[in-house]
CSV table of C-alpha atoms in Angstrom, one decimal:
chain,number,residue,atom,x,y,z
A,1,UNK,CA,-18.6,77.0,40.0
A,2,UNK,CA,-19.9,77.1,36.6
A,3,UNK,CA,-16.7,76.1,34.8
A,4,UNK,CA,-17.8,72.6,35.9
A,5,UNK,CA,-20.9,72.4,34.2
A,6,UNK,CA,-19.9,74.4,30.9
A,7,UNK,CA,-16.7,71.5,30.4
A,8,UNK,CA,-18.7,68.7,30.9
A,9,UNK,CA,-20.9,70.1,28.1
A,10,UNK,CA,-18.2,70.9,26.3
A,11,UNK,CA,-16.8,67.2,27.1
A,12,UNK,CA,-20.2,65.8,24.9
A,13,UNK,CA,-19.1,66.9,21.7
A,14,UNK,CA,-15.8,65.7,21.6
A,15,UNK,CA,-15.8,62.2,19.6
A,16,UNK,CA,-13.3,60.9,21.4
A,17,UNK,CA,-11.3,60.8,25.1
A,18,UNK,CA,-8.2,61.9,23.3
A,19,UNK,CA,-10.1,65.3,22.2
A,20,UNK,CA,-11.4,65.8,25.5
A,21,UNK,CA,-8.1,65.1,27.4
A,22,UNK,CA,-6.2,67.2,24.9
A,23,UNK,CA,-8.8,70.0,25.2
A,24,UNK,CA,-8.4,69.7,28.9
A,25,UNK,CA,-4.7,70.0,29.1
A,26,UNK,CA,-4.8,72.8,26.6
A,27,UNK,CA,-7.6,74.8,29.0
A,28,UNK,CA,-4.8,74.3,32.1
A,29,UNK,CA,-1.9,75.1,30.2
A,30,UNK,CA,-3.5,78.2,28.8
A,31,UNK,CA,-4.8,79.2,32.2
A,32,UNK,CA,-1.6,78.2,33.7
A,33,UNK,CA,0.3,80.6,31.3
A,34,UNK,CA,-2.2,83.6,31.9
A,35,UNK,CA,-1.2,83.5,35.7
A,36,UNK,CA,2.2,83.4,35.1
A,37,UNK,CA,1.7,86.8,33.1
A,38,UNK,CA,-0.3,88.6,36.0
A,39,UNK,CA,2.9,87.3,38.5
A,40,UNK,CA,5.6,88.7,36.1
A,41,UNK,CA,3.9,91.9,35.4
């Protein structure tokens, strides 16, 4: 599980909460979309 460690290093150099929580929502829809492709293909 080293997704865990690379976001929260990821998470220091946002400025703000609103970068990382944007960030993290963007990660999940992304990943979200990419395993919608494998299921339609």
């Amino acid at each position: 599980m080293n997704n865990g460690v690379e976001a929260q290093e990821e998470d220091q150099n946002h400025s703000t909460t609103e970068e990382i929580e944007l960030d993290r929502i963007q990660k999940v829809h992304t990943a979200l979309l990419n395993e919608m492709n494998h299921v339609s293909t």
